[in-house]
Tab-separated table of C-alpha atoms in Angstrom:
chain	number	residue	atom	x	y	z
A	10	MET	CA	8.193	-14.594	1.847
A	11	PRO	CA	10.524	-12.292	4.162
A	12	SER	CA	13.774	-10.950	3.186
A	13	PRO	CA	16.698	-12.384	4.913
A	14	ASP	CA	16.350	-9.757	7.334
A	15	GLY	CA	12.752	-10.441	7.750
A	16	THR	CA	11.416	-7.143	6.022
A	17	LEU	CA	8.432	-7.318	3.903
A	18	HIS	CA	7.363	-4.472	1.542
A	19	ALA	CA	4.098	-3.484	0.000
A	20	ILE	CA	3.165	-1.162	-2.780
A	21	THR	CA	0.830	1.737	-2.607
A	22	ALA	CA	-0.515	4.594	-4.832
A	23	ASN	CA	-3.354	7.048	-5.021
A	24	ARG	CA	-6.076	6.327	-7.503
A	25	LEU	CA	-6.513	9.155	-9.680
A	26	ARG	CA	-10.086	9.000	-10.244
A	27	ASP	CA	-11.064	9.543	-6.637
A	28	GLY	CA	-7.777	9.869	-4.693
A	29	VAL	CA	-8.518	6.789	-2.780
A	30	VAL	CA	-5.477	5.117	-1.333
A	31	VAL	CA	-4.766	1.668	-3.227
A	32	PHE	CA	-2.376	-1.118	-2.554
A	33	LEU	CA	-0.906	-3.613	-5.242
A	34	GLY	CA	-2.545	-7.064	-4.779
A	35	ALA	CA	-1.085	-10.434	-4.918
A	36	ALA	CA	-2.774	-10.906	-8.548
A	37	GLY	CA	-0.943	-7.790	-9.629
A	38	ALA	CA	-4.484	-5.759	-9.472
A	39	TRP	CA	-4.751	-2.649	-7.356
A	40	VAL	CA	-7.058	-3.283	-4.197
A	41	GLU	CA	-8.456	-0.634	-1.473
A	42	SER	CA	-7.789	-3.011	1.573
A	43	PHE	CA	-4.398	-3.260	3.013
A	44	ALA	CA	-5.423	-6.733	4.132
A	45	ASP	CA	-5.749	-7.623	0.264
A	46	ALA	CA	-2.221	-6.273	-0.481
A	47	ALA	CA	0.790	-8.334	-1.646
A	48	LEU	CA	3.601	-8.505	0.606
A	49	LEU	CA	6.824	-8.730	-1.208
A	50	THR	CA	10.509	-9.310	-0.334
A	51	GLU	CA	12.726	-6.328	-1.148
A	52	ALA	CA	13.783	-7.733	-4.549
A	53	GLU	CA	10.188	-8.683	-5.373
A	54	ALA	CA	8.987	-5.181	-4.575
A	55	THR	CA	11.714	-3.409	-6.586
A	56	THR	CA	10.600	-5.549	-9.687
A	57	ALA	CA	6.703	-5.248	-8.943
A	58	LEU	CA	7.203	-1.398	-8.386
A	59	ALA	CA	8.906	-0.628	-11.703
A	60	ALA	CA	6.101	-2.545	-13.442
A	61	ALA	CA	3.311	-0.990	-11.324
A	62	LYS	CA	4.572	2.486	-11.788
A	63	ALA	CA	4.789	1.993	-15.692
A	64	GLN	CA	1.454	0.509	-15.818
A	65	ALA	CA	-0.222	3.180	-13.720
A	66	GLU	CA	1.284	5.912	-15.804
A	67	ARG	CA	0.128	4.033	-19.155
A	68	ASP	CA	-3.361	3.586	-17.895
A	69	GLN	CA	-3.436	6.803	-16.194
A	70	PHE	CA	-4.691	4.944	-13.048
A	71	GLY	CA	-2.634	6.250	-10.082
A	72	VAL	CA	0.108	8.541	-8.760
A	73	ASP	CA	2.593	8.408	-5.989
A	74	VAL	CA	3.352	4.801	-6.590
A	75	TYR	CA	5.906	3.705	-4.002
A	76	ALA	CA	6.874	0.673	-1.826
A	77	PHE	CA	6.829	0.725	2.007
A	78	GLU	CA	8.191	-1.676	4.423
A	79	VAL	CA	5.717	-3.815	6.565
A	80	GLU	CA	6.370	-5.793	9.833
A	81	THR	CA	4.214	-8.515	11.167
A	82	GLU	CA	2.855	-8.071	14.643
A	83	ASN	CA	0.886	-10.990	16.495
A	84	GLY	CA	0.477	-12.415	12.962
A	85	ALA	CA	-1.072	-9.398	11.342
A	86	ALA	CA	0.813	-7.332	8.787
A	87	LEU	CA	1.264	-3.595	9.664
A	88	PRO	CA	3.127	-0.823	7.985
A	89	VAL	CA	6.398	0.300	9.681
A	90	LYS	CA	5.731	3.851	9.276
A	91	MET	CA	2.833	6.089	10.795
A	92	ARG	CA	2.390	7.649	7.318
A	93	GLU	CA	1.373	4.410	5.869
A	94	ARG	CA	-0.425	3.064	8.949
A	95	ILE	CA	-2.799	6.185	8.558
A	96	ARG	CA	-3.015	5.705	4.868
A	97	THR	CA	-4.431	2.153	5.392
A	98	LEU	CA	-7.054	3.492	7.664
A	99	GLY	CA	-8.049	6.969	6.751
A	100	PRO	CA	-8.057	10.334	8.624
A	101	SER	CA	-6.633	9.882	12.085
A	102	VAL	CA	-8.906	12.621	13.672
A	103	ARG	CA	-12.309	11.323	12.559
A	104	LEU	CA	-12.765	7.542	13.234
A	105	ASP	CA	-16.202	7.913	11.489
A	106	LEU	CA	-14.468	8.466	7.813
A	107	GLY	CA	-11.995	6.485	5.808
A	108	LYS	CA	-11.447	2.733	5.827
A	109	GLN	CA	-11.485	2.458	9.536
A	110	ALA	CA	-15.304	3.483	9.557
A	111	ALA	CA	-16.133	0.583	7.264
A	112	ALA	CA	-14.714	-2.074	9.754
């Protein structure tokens, strides 16, 4: 559900085991696909982020856990900033690598 201003958020991290970019899913589990990421209001993201950071640290699962803004475009969720758009797909110079290669 969007915030009053329509802004949604998702939570991301880098998995320690292999460095892969992961996203917090709707069930609270980490997922590799942005399409499976939970889209949260700002208040929900603040609460979920605190819990996700604490759990990732306890489990030594991931680093650089943070929330980022998401917008909807033609019915699809997209990160607002280019940094996160690149993180959802993989390297921008080699389309045969990363998550974009799997699509």
